[in-house]
């Protein structure tokens, strides 16, 4: 043991959803799991039960007043958590803390060397800011994982994001933080939410030059991905990260109902394999892949399972 891949999930993760008919519906987990089992991947990975995140862990990234706000909306089950994309529902606090807990369980398994790499399907909620929800994201599990890795003493943590949307919640929270090496391929913000992530946004202060944003024109396909991916690898290669997070949102695939990129699952598989190889070259092997967006159920099943296969 200790050399393989863990997948962290259980039925409770599906509770993080905004209802039947919403793009982020409860059926996304089942769509992944059906394909995962059809490919026999459930017999080739360690399946780990997620835990839930404590309030103290959530406070490592989120502000106390924001946590209190979510707790109130979660009890009433009504209203919105942001300007319009992210409705409250009864139990949303616990469901969102469950997502963070799943990502923490995966991170801890890697850090204990119970596995080298891990994947969490319902995770990678990269739009949530320290003090607010945004774009279907209530708690930012990526941000909590990064903060706790820093507390554990890591000095260089890489965050790579191939979701169609810019990972603004992670980017702005760590824009001036030299512990976070950031690389994000996304649909150009002039055409897609959240509108940020221009190529000139390269970090501030001590982290100037440590953040790579690559906006892609609508319609970009695997050929474009292959042209720009080496920039991500060159960027990471300058910093020798001790831990690599991949937010592998499947909404960058052709046929997603809310975006306009045209990647195939091969891009996601390629990214996972390249990051795995880099992590192995660096000697630690640590890669944590988080599902992220993806609203075409066939696409998310194909892209995420390609990631798992290429982490094996
Ligand atoms: Zn997205």
Short mmCIF file of C-alpha atoms and ligand atoms in Angstrom, two decimals:
data_model
loop_
_atom_site.label_atom_id
_atom_site.label_comp_id
_atom_site.label_asym_id
_atom_site.label_seq_id
_atom_site.Cartn_x
_atom_site.Cartn_y
_atom_site.Cartn_z
CA UNK A 1 0.00 0.00 0.00
CA UNK A 2 0.96 3.59 -0.12
CA UNK A 3 1.67 3.72 -3.82
CA UNK A 4 -1.78 3.82 -5.34
CA UNK A 5 -4.79 6.00 -5.84
CA UNK A 6 -7.62 6.65 -3.40
CA UNK A 7 -11.09 7.80 -4.40
CA UNK A 8 -12.94 9.52 -1.57
CA UNK A 9 -16.73 9.42 -1.77
CA UNK A 10 -19.98 8.16 -0.30
CA UNK A 11 -23.66 8.83 -0.88
CA UNK A 12 -23.64 11.85 1.44
CA UNK A 13 -21.57 13.85 -1.06
CA UNK A 14 -24.60 13.95 -3.40
CA UNK A 15 -26.41 16.05 -0.76
CA UNK A 16 -24.29 18.95 -1.95
CA UNK A 17 -26.60 19.93 -4.82
CA UNK A 18 -29.14 22.57 -5.64
CA UNK A 19 -32.02 20.28 -6.54
CA UNK A 20 -33.31 18.29 -9.50
CA UNK A 21 -33.16 20.33 -12.67
CA UNK A 22 -30.34 22.58 -11.39
CA UNK A 23 -27.06 22.22 -13.35
CA UNK A 24 -25.40 21.25 -10.02
CA UNK A 25 -28.03 18.57 -9.32
CA UNK A 26 -27.85 15.53 -7.03
CA UNK A 27 -27.38 13.08 -9.95
CA UNK A 28 -23.80 14.16 -10.75
CA UNK A 29 -22.23 11.75 -8.26
CA UNK A 30 -24.23 8.79 -9.61
CA UNK A 31 -23.26 9.70 -13.18
CA UNK A 32 -19.59 9.49 -12.20
CA UNK A 33 -20.02 6.33 -10.15
CA UNK A 34 -21.83 4.37 -12.87
CA UNK A 35 -18.97 4.90 -15.33
CA UNK A 36 -16.36 4.35 -12.59
CA UNK A 37 -17.82 0.92 -11.86
CA UNK A 38 -18.41 0.09 -15.54
CA UNK A 39 -14.68 0.58 -16.14
CA UNK A 40 -13.83 -1.59 -13.12
CA UNK A 41 -11.96 1.29 -11.50
CA UNK A 42 -13.65 0.59 -8.15
CA UNK A 43 -11.49 -2.56 -7.94
CA UNK A 44 -8.25 -0.75 -8.81
CA UNK A 45 -8.33 2.10 -6.28
CA UNK A 46 -8.71 2.37 -2.51
CA UNK A 47 -12.19 3.62 -1.68
CA UNK A 48 -12.09 5.92 1.34
CA UNK A 49 -14.96 7.26 3.41
CA UNK A 50 -15.01 11.03 3.66
CA UNK A 51 -15.21 12.74 7.04
CA UNK A 52 -16.80 16.12 7.60
CA UNK A 53 -14.86 19.34 8.17
CA UNK A 54 -14.97 20.98 11.61
CA UNK A 55 -15.88 24.64 12.08
CA UNK A 56 -12.30 25.30 13.08
CA UNK A 57 -11.06 23.82 9.81
CA UNK A 58 -13.55 25.90 7.82
CA UNK A 59 -12.28 29.00 9.65
CA UNK A 60 -8.81 28.27 8.28
CA UNK A 61 -10.12 29.78 5.03
CA UNK A 62 -13.55 31.34 5.68
CA UNK A 63 -14.47 34.28 7.88
CA UNK A 64 -16.48 33.63 11.04
CA UNK A 65 -19.33 36.03 10.02
CA UNK A 66 -19.69 34.23 6.69
CA UNK A 67 -19.89 30.82 8.39
CA UNK A 68 -22.58 32.23 10.69
CA UNK A 69 -24.51 33.58 7.67
CA UNK A 70 -24.45 30.14 5.97
CA UNK A 71 -25.50 28.47 9.24
CA UNK A 72 -28.56 30.74 9.48
CA UNK A 73 -29.60 30.20 5.85
CA UNK A 74 -29.00 26.47 6.27
CA UNK A 75 -31.40 26.36 9.23
CA UNK A 76 -34.13 28.31 7.45
CA UNK A 77 -33.54 26.64 4.09
CA UNK A 78 -34.60 29.74 2.17
CA UNK A 79 -33.07 32.69 0.39
CA UNK A 80 -29.90 32.94 -1.63
CA UNK A 81 -26.28 32.54 -0.57
CA UNK A 82 -24.96 34.87 -3.30
CA UNK A 83 -26.36 37.27 -5.89
CA UNK A 84 -28.40 34.59 -7.62
CA UNK A 85 -26.65 31.37 -8.69
CA UNK A 86 -26.47 29.65 -5.33
CA UNK A 87 -29.75 29.10 -3.46
CA UNK A 88 -29.80 28.08 0.19
CA UNK A 89 -31.39 24.79 1.18
CA UNK A 90 -31.98 23.17 4.55
CA UNK A 91 -28.73 21.48 5.57
CA UNK A 92 -26.53 23.32 3.06
CA UNK A 93 -23.98 24.07 5.81
CA UNK A 94 -23.53 20.39 6.65
CA UNK A 95 -23.52 19.35 2.97
CA UNK A 96 -20.85 21.94 2.11
CA UNK A 97 -18.79 20.99 5.19
CA UNK A 98 -19.05 17.40 3.94
CA UNK A 99 -17.45 18.38 0.62
CA UNK A 100 -14.61 20.13 2.45
CA UNK A 101 -14.24 17.09 4.71
CA UNK A 102 -13.96 14.79 1.68
CA UNK A 103 -11.14 16.90 0.23
CA UNK A 104 -9.43 16.99 3.64
CA UNK A 105 -9.76 13.20 3.97
CA UNK A 106 -8.08 12.82 0.58
CA UNK A 107 -5.33 15.33 1.42
CA UNK A 108 -4.64 13.61 4.75
CA UNK A 109 -4.46 10.16 3.14
CA UNK A 110 -1.83 11.52 0.74
CA UNK A 111 0.13 13.26 3.51
CA UNK A 112 0.08 10.11 5.67
CA UNK A 113 1.31 8.21 2.58
CA UNK A 114 -1.69 5.87 2.75
CA UNK A 115 -1.88 6.62 -0.98
CA UNK A 116 0.14 8.76 -3.39
CA UNK A 117 -2.73 10.34 -5.29
CA UNK A 118 -6.44 10.84 -4.72
CA UNK A 119 -9.64 11.95 -6.44
CA UNK A 120 -12.82 13.43 -4.98
CA UNK A 121 -15.74 13.73 -7.44
CA UNK A 122 -17.94 16.32 -5.70
CA UNK A 123 -15.29 18.89 -4.74
CA UNK A 124 -13.18 21.68 -6.20
CA UNK A 125 -15.64 24.47 -5.31
CA UNK A 126 -13.27 27.14 -6.57
CA UNK A 127 -15.54 30.21 -6.72
CA UNK A 128 -16.30 30.60 -3.00
CA UNK A 129 -14.42 33.51 -1.43
CA UNK A 130 -13.33 33.81 2.20
CA UNK A 131 -16.45 35.81 3.04
CA UNK A 132 -19.04 34.87 0.42
CA UNK A 133 -20.58 32.14 -1.74
CA UNK A 134 -20.44 32.34 -5.51
CA UNK A 135 -21.23 30.28 -8.60
CA UNK A 136 -22.68 27.12 -6.92
CA UNK A 137 -19.79 27.17 -4.40
CA UNK A 138 -20.56 27.60 -0.69
CA UNK A 139 -17.30 26.55 1.02
CA UNK A 140 -14.02 26.53 -0.90
CA UNK A 141 -12.55 23.10 -0.20
CA UNK A 142 -9.49 23.95 -2.34
CA UNK A 143 -8.80 26.96 -0.13
CA UNK A 144 -9.22 25.01 3.12
CA UNK A 145 -6.88 22.27 1.87
CA UNK A 146 -4.25 24.87 0.92
CA UNK A 147 -4.48 26.64 4.29
CA UNK A 148 -4.14 23.35 6.20
CA UNK A 149 -1.18 22.23 4.07
CA UNK A 150 0.48 25.55 4.91
CA UNK A 151 -0.18 24.93 8.63
CA UNK A 152 1.43 21.52 8.19
CA UNK A 153 4.58 23.33 7.07
CA UNK A 154 4.48 23.08 3.28
CA UNK A 155 6.14 26.01 1.55
CA UNK A 156 5.07 25.43 -2.08
CA UNK A 157 1.61 24.16 -3.02
CA UNK A 158 0.56 24.04 -6.66
CA UNK A 159 -3.04 24.63 -7.69
CA UNK A 160 -3.86 23.80 -11.33
CA UNK A 161 -7.36 24.45 -12.69
CA UNK A 162 -8.74 23.25 -16.05
CA UNK A 163 -12.42 23.97 -15.30
CA UNK A 164 -13.99 26.21 -17.96
CA UNK A 165 -14.47 28.92 -15.34
CA UNK A 166 -11.64 30.89 -13.77
CA UNK A 167 -10.84 29.73 -10.23
CA UNK A 168 -11.37 33.22 -8.84
CA UNK A 169 -12.06 32.13 -5.25
CA UNK A 170 -8.66 30.47 -5.05
CA UNK A 171 -6.83 33.06 -7.14
CA UNK A 172 -7.84 36.17 -5.19
CA UNK A 173 -7.53 34.49 -1.78
CA UNK A 174 -3.89 33.65 -2.51
CA UNK A 175 -3.00 36.34 -5.04
CA UNK A 176 -0.13 37.66 -2.91
CA UNK A 177 0.75 34.35 -1.24
CA UNK A 178 4.13 32.98 -2.31
CA UNK A 179 3.24 29.54 -0.91
CA UNK A 180 0.71 29.02 -3.72
CA UNK A 181 1.82 28.34 -7.29
CA UNK A 182 -1.27 28.91 -9.43
CA UNK A 183 -2.04 27.90 -13.04
CA UNK A 184 -5.49 28.21 -14.59
CA UNK A 185 -6.71 27.48 -18.13
CA UNK A 186 -10.24 28.80 -18.60
CA UNK A 187 -12.66 30.30 -21.09
CA UNK A 188 -11.87 33.98 -21.59
CA UNK A 189 -13.68 36.05 -18.97
CA UNK A 190 -15.11 38.34 -21.62
CA UNK A 191 -17.40 35.47 -22.63
CA UNK A 192 -17.96 33.50 -19.41
CA UNK A 193 -18.57 33.85 -15.66
CA UNK A 194 -16.84 35.04 -13.48
CA UNK A 195 -15.15 37.40 -15.95
CA UNK A 196 -11.72 37.32 -14.29
CA UNK A 197 -8.41 35.59 -15.03
CA UNK A 198 -6.84 37.85 -17.65
CA UNK A 199 -3.32 36.91 -18.71
CA UNK A 200 -1.95 40.03 -16.99
CA UNK A 201 -3.10 38.72 -13.58
CA UNK A 202 0.17 37.12 -12.49
CA UNK A 203 0.13 37.63 -8.71
CA UNK A 204 0.99 40.49 -6.35
CA UNK A 205 3.63 41.36 -3.79
CA UNK A 206 5.79 38.43 -2.78
CA UNK A 207 3.87 36.24 -5.23
CA UNK A 208 4.38 38.39 -8.32
CA UNK A 209 4.96 36.05 -11.27
CA UNK A 210 3.76 32.96 -9.40
CA UNK A 211 0.28 32.92 -10.93
CA UNK A 212 -0.40 31.88 -14.52
CA UNK A 213 -3.77 32.71 -16.06
CA UNK A 214 -4.42 31.50 -19.61
CA UNK A 215 -7.77 32.67 -21.02
CA UNK A 216 -8.90 30.54 -23.97
CA UNK A 217 -11.24 31.74 -26.74
CA UNK A 218 -14.72 30.18 -26.89
CA UNK A 219 -14.61 27.02 -29.01
CA UNK A 220 -11.05 26.07 -27.99
CA UNK A 221 -10.45 22.34 -28.54
CA UNK A 222 -7.80 19.72 -27.70
CA UNK A 223 -5.43 21.22 -30.25
CA UNK A 224 -5.47 24.53 -28.38
CA UNK A 225 -5.11 22.67 -25.07
CA UNK A 226 -2.02 20.86 -26.34
CA UNK A 227 -0.50 24.18 -27.41
CA UNK A 228 -0.97 25.86 -24.03
CA UNK A 229 -0.50 22.96 -21.59
CA UNK A 230 3.33 23.08 -21.81
CA UNK A 231 3.12 26.61 -20.36
CA UNK A 232 1.45 25.16 -17.26
CA UNK A 233 4.15 22.51 -16.88
CA UNK A 234 6.96 25.03 -17.41
CA UNK A 235 5.38 27.32 -14.81
CA UNK A 236 5.11 24.56 -12.19
CA UNK A 237 8.61 23.38 -13.02
CA UNK A 238 10.03 26.73 -11.88
CA UNK A 239 8.79 26.21 -8.30
CA UNK A 240 9.19 22.50 -7.39
CA UNK A 241 5.81 22.23 -5.63
CA UNK A 242 5.57 19.85 -2.65
CA UNK A 243 1.88 19.06 -3.30
CA UNK A 244 -0.20 19.41 -6.48
CA UNK A 245 -3.94 20.06 -6.57
CA UNK A 246 -5.79 19.59 -9.89
CA UNK A 247 -9.26 21.10 -10.18
CA UNK A 248 -10.45 19.06 -13.18
CA UNK A 249 -13.84 20.61 -13.92
CA UNK A 250 -15.55 18.79 -16.79
CA UNK A 251 -17.41 21.90 -18.00
CA UNK A 252 -14.49 22.60 -20.34
CA UNK A 253 -15.66 19.67 -22.52
CA UNK A 254 -17.62 20.10 -25.73
CA UNK A 255 -21.36 19.92 -25.08
CA UNK A 256 -21.45 21.48 -21.63
CA UNK A 257 -24.76 23.37 -21.30
CA UNK A 258 -23.32 26.53 -19.68
CA UNK A 259 -19.86 27.06 -21.28
CA UNK A 260 -18.33 27.25 -24.75
CA UNK A 261 -15.04 25.32 -24.70
CA UNK A 262 -14.69 22.15 -26.79
CA UNK A 263 -12.12 19.99 -25.05
CA UNK A 264 -12.42 16.19 -24.97
CA UNK A 265 -11.78 13.86 -21.99
CA UNK A 266 -8.29 13.31 -23.44
CA UNK A 267 -7.31 16.77 -22.20
CA UNK A 268 -8.29 15.89 -18.63
CA UNK A 269 -6.48 12.56 -18.83
CA UNK A 270 -3.40 14.27 -20.23
CA UNK A 271 -3.36 16.86 -17.43
CA UNK A 272 -3.68 14.19 -14.74
CA UNK A 273 -0.90 12.07 -16.24
CA UNK A 274 1.47 15.01 -16.69
CA UNK A 275 0.96 16.19 -13.10
CA UNK A 276 1.38 12.65 -11.82
CA UNK A 277 4.68 12.36 -13.70
CA UNK A 278 5.87 15.72 -12.37
CA UNK A 279 4.97 14.74 -8.80
CA UNK A 280 6.86 11.47 -9.22
CA UNK A 281 9.88 13.31 -10.64
CA UNK A 282 9.81 15.62 -7.63
CA UNK A 283 9.94 12.51 -5.44
CA UNK A 284 6.73 12.87 -3.41
CA UNK A 285 4.09 11.77 -5.92
CA UNK A 286 1.40 13.91 -4.26
CA UNK A 287 -1.54 14.78 -6.55
CA UNK A 288 -5.04 15.58 -5.30
CA UNK A 289 -7.65 15.83 -8.08
CA UNK A 290 -10.97 17.54 -7.32
CA UNK A 291 -13.96 17.12 -9.65
CA UNK A 292 -15.04 20.75 -10.02
CA UNK A 293 -17.74 21.81 -12.47
CA UNK A 294 -19.28 19.87 -15.34
CA UNK A 295 -22.99 19.95 -16.08
CA UNK A 296 -23.28 17.48 -18.97
CA UNK A 297 -23.51 14.17 -17.06
CA UNK A 298 -21.88 12.07 -19.81
CA UNK A 299 -19.00 14.54 -20.02
CA UNK A 300 -18.30 14.59 -16.30
CA UNK A 301 -18.33 10.78 -16.18
CA UNK A 302 -15.88 10.58 -19.09
CA UNK A 303 -13.55 13.38 -17.95
CA UNK A 304 -13.33 12.40 -14.27
CA UNK A 305 -12.81 8.72 -15.02
CA UNK A 306 -10.07 9.66 -17.49
CA UNK A 307 -8.45 11.54 -14.61
CA UNK A 308 -8.69 8.53 -12.29
CA UNK A 309 -7.28 6.19 -14.98
CA UNK A 310 -4.35 8.48 -15.59
CA UNK A 311 -3.58 8.80 -11.89
CA UNK A 312 -3.32 4.99 -11.59
ZN1 LIG B 1 -16.88 25.58 -13.99
#
